Short mmCIF file of C-alpha atoms (C1' of nucleotides) in Angstrom, two decimals:
data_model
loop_
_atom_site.label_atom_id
_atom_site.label_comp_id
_atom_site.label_asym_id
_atom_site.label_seq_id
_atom_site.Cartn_x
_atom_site.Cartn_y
_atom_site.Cartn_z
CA UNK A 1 22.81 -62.93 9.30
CA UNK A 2 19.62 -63.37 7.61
CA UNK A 3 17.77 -61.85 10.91
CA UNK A 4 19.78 -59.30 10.85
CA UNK A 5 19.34 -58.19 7.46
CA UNK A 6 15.78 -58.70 8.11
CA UNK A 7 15.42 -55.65 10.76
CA UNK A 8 17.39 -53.53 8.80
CA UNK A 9 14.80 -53.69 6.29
CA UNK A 10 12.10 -53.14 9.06
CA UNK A 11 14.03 -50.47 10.37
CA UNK A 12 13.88 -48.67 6.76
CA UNK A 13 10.74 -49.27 6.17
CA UNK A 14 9.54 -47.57 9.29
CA UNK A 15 11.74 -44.19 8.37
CA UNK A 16 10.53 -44.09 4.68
CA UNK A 17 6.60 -44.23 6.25
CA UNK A 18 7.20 -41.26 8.65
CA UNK A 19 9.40 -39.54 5.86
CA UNK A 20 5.87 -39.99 4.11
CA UNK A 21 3.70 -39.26 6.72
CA UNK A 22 6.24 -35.58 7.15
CA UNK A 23 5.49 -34.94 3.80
CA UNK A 24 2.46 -35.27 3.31
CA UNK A 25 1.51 -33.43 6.67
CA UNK A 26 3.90 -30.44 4.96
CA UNK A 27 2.11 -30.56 2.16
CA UNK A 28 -1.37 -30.12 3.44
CA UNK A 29 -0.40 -27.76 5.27
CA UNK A 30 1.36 -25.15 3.48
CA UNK A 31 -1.49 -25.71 0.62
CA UNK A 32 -4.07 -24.90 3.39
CA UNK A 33 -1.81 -21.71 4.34
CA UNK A 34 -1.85 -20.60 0.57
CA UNK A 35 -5.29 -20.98 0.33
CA UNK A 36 -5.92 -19.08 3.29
CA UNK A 37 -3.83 -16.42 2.68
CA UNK A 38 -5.43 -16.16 -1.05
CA UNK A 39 -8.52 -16.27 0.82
CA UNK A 40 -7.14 -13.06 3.39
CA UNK A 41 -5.49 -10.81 0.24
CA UNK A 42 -8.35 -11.66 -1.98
CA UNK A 43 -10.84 -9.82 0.98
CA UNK A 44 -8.48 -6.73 1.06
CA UNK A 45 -8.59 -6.64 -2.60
CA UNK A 46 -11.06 -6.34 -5.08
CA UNK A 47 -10.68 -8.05 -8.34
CA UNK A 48 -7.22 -9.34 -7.41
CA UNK A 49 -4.36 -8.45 -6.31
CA UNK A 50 -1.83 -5.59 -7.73
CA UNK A 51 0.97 -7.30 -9.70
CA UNK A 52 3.81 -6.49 -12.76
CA UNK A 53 3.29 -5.75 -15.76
CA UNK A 54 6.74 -7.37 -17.04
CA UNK A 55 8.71 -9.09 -14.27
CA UNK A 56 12.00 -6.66 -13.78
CA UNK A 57 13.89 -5.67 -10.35
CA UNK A 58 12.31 -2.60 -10.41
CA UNK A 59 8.59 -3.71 -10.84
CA UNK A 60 9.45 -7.21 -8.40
CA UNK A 61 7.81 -6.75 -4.99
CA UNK A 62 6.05 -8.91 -2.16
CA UNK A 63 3.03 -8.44 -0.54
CA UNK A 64 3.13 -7.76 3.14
CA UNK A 65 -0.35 -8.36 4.46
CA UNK A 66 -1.54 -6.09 7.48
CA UNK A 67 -4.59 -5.25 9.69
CA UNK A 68 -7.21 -3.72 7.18
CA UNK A 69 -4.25 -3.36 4.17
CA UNK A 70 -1.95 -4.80 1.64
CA UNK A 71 1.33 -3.25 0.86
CA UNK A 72 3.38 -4.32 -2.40
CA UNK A 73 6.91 -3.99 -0.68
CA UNK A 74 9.70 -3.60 -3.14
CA UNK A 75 13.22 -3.80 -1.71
CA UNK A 76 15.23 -2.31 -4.64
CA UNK A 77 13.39 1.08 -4.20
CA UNK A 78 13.24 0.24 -0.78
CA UNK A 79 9.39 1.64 -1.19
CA UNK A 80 5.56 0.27 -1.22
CA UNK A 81 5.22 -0.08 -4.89
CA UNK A 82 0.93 0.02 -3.64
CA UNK A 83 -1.11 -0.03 -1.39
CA UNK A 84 -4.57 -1.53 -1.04
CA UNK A 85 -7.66 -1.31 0.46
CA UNK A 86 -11.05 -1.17 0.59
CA UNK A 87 -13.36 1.15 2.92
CA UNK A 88 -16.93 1.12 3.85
CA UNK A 89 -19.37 3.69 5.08
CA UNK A 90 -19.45 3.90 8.82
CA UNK A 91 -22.31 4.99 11.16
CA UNK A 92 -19.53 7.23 12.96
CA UNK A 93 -16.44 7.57 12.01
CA UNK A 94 -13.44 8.46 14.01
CA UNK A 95 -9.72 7.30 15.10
CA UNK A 96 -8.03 7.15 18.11
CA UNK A 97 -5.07 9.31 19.07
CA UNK A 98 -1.83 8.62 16.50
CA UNK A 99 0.30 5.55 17.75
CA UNK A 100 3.35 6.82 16.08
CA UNK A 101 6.56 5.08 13.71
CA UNK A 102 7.94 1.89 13.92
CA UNK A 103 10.31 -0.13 12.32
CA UNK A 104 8.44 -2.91 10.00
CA UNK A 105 11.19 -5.87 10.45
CA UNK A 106 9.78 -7.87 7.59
CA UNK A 107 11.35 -5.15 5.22
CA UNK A 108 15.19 -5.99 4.43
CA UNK A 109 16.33 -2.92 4.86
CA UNK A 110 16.92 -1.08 8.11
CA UNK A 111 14.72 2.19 8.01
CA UNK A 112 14.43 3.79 11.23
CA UNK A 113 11.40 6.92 11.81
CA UNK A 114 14.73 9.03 11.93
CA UNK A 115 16.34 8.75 8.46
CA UNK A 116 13.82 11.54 7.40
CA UNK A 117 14.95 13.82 9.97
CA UNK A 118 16.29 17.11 8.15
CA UNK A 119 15.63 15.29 5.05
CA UNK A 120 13.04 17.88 3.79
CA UNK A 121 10.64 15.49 3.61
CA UNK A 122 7.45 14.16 5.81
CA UNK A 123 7.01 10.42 5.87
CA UNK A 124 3.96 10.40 3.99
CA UNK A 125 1.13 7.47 4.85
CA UNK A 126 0.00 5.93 1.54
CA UNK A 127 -2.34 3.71 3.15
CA UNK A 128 -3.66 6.27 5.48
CA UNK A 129 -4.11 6.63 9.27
CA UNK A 130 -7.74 8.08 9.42
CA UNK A 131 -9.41 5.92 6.64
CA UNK A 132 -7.90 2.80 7.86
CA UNK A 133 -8.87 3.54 11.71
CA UNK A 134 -12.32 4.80 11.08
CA UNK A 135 -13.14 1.93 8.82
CA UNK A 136 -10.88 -1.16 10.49
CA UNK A 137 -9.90 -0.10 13.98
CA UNK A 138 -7.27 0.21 15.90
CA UNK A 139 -4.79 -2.41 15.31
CA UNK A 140 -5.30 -1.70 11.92
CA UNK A 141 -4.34 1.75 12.86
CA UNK A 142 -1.39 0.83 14.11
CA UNK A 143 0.05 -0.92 11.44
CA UNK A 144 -0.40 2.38 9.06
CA UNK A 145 2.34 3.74 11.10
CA UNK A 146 4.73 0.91 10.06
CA UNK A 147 7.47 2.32 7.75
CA UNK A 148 6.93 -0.05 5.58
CA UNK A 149 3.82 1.99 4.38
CA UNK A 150 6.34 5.81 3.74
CA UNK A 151 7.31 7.12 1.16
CA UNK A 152 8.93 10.24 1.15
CA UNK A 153 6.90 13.05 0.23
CA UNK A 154 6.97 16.77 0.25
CA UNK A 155 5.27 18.74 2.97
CA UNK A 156 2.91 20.90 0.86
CA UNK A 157 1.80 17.95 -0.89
CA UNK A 158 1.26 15.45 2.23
CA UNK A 159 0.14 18.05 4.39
CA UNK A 160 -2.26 20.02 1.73
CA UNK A 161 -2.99 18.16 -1.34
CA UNK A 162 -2.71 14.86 -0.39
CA UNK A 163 -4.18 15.60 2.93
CA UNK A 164 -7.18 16.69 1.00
CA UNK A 165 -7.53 14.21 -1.38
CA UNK A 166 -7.76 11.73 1.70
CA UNK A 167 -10.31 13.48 3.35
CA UNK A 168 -12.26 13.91 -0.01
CA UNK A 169 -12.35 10.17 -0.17
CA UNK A 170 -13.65 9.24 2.58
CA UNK A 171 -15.75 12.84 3.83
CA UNK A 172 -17.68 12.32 0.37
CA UNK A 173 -16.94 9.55 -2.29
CA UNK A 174 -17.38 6.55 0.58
CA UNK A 175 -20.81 8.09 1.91
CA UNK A 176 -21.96 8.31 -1.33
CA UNK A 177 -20.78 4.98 -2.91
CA UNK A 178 -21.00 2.85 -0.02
CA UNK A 179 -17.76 1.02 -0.70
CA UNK A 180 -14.70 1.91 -2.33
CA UNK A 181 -11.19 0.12 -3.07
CA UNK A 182 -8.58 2.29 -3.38
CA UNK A 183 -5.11 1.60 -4.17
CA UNK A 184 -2.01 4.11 -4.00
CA UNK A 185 1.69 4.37 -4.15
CA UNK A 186 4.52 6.18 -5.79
CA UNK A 187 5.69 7.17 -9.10
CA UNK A 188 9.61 7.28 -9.96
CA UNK A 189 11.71 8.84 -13.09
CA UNK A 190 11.31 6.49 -15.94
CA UNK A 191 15.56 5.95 -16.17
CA UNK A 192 16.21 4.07 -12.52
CA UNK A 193 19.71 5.81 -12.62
CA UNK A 194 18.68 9.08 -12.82
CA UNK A 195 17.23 8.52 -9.14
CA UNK A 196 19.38 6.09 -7.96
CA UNK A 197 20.83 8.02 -5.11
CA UNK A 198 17.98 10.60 -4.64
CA UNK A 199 17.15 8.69 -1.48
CA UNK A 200 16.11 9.68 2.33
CA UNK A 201 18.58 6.88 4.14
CA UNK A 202 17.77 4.05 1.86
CA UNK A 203 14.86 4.89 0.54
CA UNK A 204 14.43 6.04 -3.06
CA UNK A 205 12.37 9.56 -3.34
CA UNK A 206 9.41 9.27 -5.75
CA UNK A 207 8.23 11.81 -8.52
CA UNK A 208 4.91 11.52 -7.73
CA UNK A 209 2.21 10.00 -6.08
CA UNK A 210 -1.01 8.08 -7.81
CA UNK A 211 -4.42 7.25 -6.39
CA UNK A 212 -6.87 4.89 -7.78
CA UNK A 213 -10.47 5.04 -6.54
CA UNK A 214 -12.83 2.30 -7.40
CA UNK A 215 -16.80 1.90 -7.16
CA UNK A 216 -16.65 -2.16 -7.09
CA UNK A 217 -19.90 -3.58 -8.87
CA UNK A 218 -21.20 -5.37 -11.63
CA UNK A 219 -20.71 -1.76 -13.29
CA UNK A 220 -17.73 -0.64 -11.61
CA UNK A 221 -16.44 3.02 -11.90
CA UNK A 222 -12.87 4.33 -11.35
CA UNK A 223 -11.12 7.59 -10.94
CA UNK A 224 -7.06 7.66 -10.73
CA UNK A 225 -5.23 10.87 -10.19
CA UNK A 226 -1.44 11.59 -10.30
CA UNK A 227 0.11 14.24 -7.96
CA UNK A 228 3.71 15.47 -8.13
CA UNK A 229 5.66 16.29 -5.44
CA UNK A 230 6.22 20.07 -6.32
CA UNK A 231 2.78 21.30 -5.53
CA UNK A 232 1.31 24.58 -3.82
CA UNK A 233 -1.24 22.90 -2.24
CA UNK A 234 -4.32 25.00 -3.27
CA UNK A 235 -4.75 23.66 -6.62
CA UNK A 236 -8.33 22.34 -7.56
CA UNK A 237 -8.07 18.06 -7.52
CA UNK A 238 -9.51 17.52 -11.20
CA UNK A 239 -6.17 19.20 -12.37
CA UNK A 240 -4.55 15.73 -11.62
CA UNK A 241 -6.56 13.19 -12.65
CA UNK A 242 -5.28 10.60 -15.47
CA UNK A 243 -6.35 7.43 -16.69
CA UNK A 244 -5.38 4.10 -15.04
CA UNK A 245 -3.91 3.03 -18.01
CA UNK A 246 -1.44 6.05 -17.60
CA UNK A 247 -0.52 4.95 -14.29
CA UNK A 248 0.12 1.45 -15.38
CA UNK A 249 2.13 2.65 -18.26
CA UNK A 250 4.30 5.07 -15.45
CA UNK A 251 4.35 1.96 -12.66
CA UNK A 252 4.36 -0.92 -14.79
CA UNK A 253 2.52 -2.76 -12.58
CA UNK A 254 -1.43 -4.23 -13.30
CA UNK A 255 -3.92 -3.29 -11.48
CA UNK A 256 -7.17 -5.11 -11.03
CA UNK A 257 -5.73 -8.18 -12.93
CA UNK A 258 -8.82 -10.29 -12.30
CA UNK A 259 -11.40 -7.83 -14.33
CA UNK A 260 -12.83 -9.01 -17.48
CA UNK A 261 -11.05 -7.82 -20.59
CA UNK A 262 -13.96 -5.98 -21.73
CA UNK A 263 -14.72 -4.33 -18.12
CA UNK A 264 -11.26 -3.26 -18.01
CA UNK A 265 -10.75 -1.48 -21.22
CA UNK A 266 -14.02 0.46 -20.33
CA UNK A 267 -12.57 1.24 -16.82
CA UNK A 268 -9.31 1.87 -17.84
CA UNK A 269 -8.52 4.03 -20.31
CA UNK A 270 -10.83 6.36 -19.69
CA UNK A 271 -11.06 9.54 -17.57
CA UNK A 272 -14.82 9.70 -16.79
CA UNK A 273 -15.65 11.88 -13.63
CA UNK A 274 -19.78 11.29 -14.53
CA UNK A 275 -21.74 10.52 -11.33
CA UNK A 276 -18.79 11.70 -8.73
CA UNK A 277 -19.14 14.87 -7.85
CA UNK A 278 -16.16 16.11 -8.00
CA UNK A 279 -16.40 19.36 -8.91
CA UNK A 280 -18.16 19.74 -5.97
CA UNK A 281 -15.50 18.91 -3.45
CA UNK A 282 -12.39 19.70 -5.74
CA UNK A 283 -11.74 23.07 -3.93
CA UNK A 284 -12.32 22.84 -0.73
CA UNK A 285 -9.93 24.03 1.32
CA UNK A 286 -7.35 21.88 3.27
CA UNK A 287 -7.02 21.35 6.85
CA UNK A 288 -3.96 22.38 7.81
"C1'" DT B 1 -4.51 16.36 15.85
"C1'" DT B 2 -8.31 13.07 9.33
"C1'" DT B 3 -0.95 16.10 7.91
"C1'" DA B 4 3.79 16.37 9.89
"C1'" DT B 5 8.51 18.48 11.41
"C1'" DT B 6 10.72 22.22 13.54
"C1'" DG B 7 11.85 24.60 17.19
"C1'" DT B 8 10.27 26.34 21.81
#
DNA sequence: TTTATTGT
């Protein structure tokens, strides 16, 4: 009796040690995956990572991390809330041919390349295809084509505005800075049920379209710009530029968390074009 | 194709 009491104990002992042992492997582990991931989102972002203002559904998102970019990935608007990334001046820059769509199966929703069809409007790239190949190569390339980085926008302004606001960026303002971060995404109705079913498939159709441009740096400089989606095309850039403060107040989300309160009130609620250029390149005349 | 869908 005794005995057998006596490897019953032994027997319990030995589970509770390689319950420990489990643990404590799980533990170091998944704290060495935070870290690295902090580590990985921290390098595609510069002074931290986009996040809410005030926790609601309709600011709530996750971060999907890909090749080159981060995408805030909200699946009540079934939209990127933002995009970011940063680019660097390249000795020659260039992309190879367009991979086309696909289906990004780490969003919840189902949103095939095909919902948009007859839709009236073009699945629009926020982080886009050139930039991102030219600057991080191909797979990252690819992964701009994932739906999960759409968002329904008007042809005149993704084809013509947008288009040239993109090339802008990185034709002139990363040759001339070096670096930039930029982070982008959409803009919806202040009242969420005044858009509620203004949707392509699943996906809610934005207002309008930000685009925050940063000069990282012990003195860093920022332009933001907010585009609607009614546009002609032609119109000079400067027309749409706002503070980031404004598009924080129209997102509520934060950008740049991680800047020093007095950095940030300089950066942000300011519109100060000084040292950019702009006028220079505000007119020029679009691609396509 | 530094944009993209429509229609040939």
């Amino acid at each position: 009796m005794a005995a057998r009491r006596g490897r019953i104990a032994h027997r319990w002992r030995h589970r509770v040690r390689r319950f420990a042992i489990t643990a404590l492997f799980l533990a170091v582990a998944t704290g060495l995956w935070h870290f690295q991931e902090r580590e990985l989102r921290d390098g595609l972002s510069w002074q931290g990572v986009t996040t809410w203002e005030d926790l609601t559904p309709l600011t709530f998102h996750r971060v999907l991390r890909n090749d080159g970019f981060l995408v805030g990935w909200s699946d009540v608007r079934v939209n990127p809330l933002w995009v970011s990334y940063l680019l660097q001046r390249v000795d020659d820059p260039s992309s190879g041919p367009r991979p086309g769509f696909r289906r990004d199966w780490r969003a919840l929703w189902p949103i095939s390349t095909e919902s948009y069809f007859g839709s009236g409007y073009d699945r629009g790239h926020l982080a886009p295809n050139y930039a991102i190949a030219a600057v991080h190569g191909r797979g990252a390339q690819r992964d701009t084509f994932l739906m999960s980085n759409m968002s329904p926008q008007r042809p005149e302004l993704n084809r013509r505005l947008w288009q040239r606001l993109e090339e802008v960026v990185m034709d002139h303002f990363v040759p001339r800075f070096a670096a930039l971060q930029v982070i982008t995404g959409p803009i919806f109705p202040a009242r969420f049920q005044d858009n509620v079913l203004n949707r392509v498939g699943l996906v809610e159709v934005p207002q309008a379209f930000y685009k925050i441009l940063v000069v990282p740096g012990d003195e860093p400089r920022a332009l933001a710009f907010i585009m609607p989606q009614r546009v002609s095309g032609d119109e000079p850039l400067d027309d749409f530029l706002v503070s980031i403060d404004e598009v924080e107040a129209r997102t509520g989300l934060d950008f740049l968390p991680q800047l020093a309160p007095a950095s940030a009130e300089a950066l942000e609620a300011r519109v100060d074009t000084a040292g950019w250029g702009l006028e220079a390149v505000a007119r020029l005349p679009g691609r396509f």
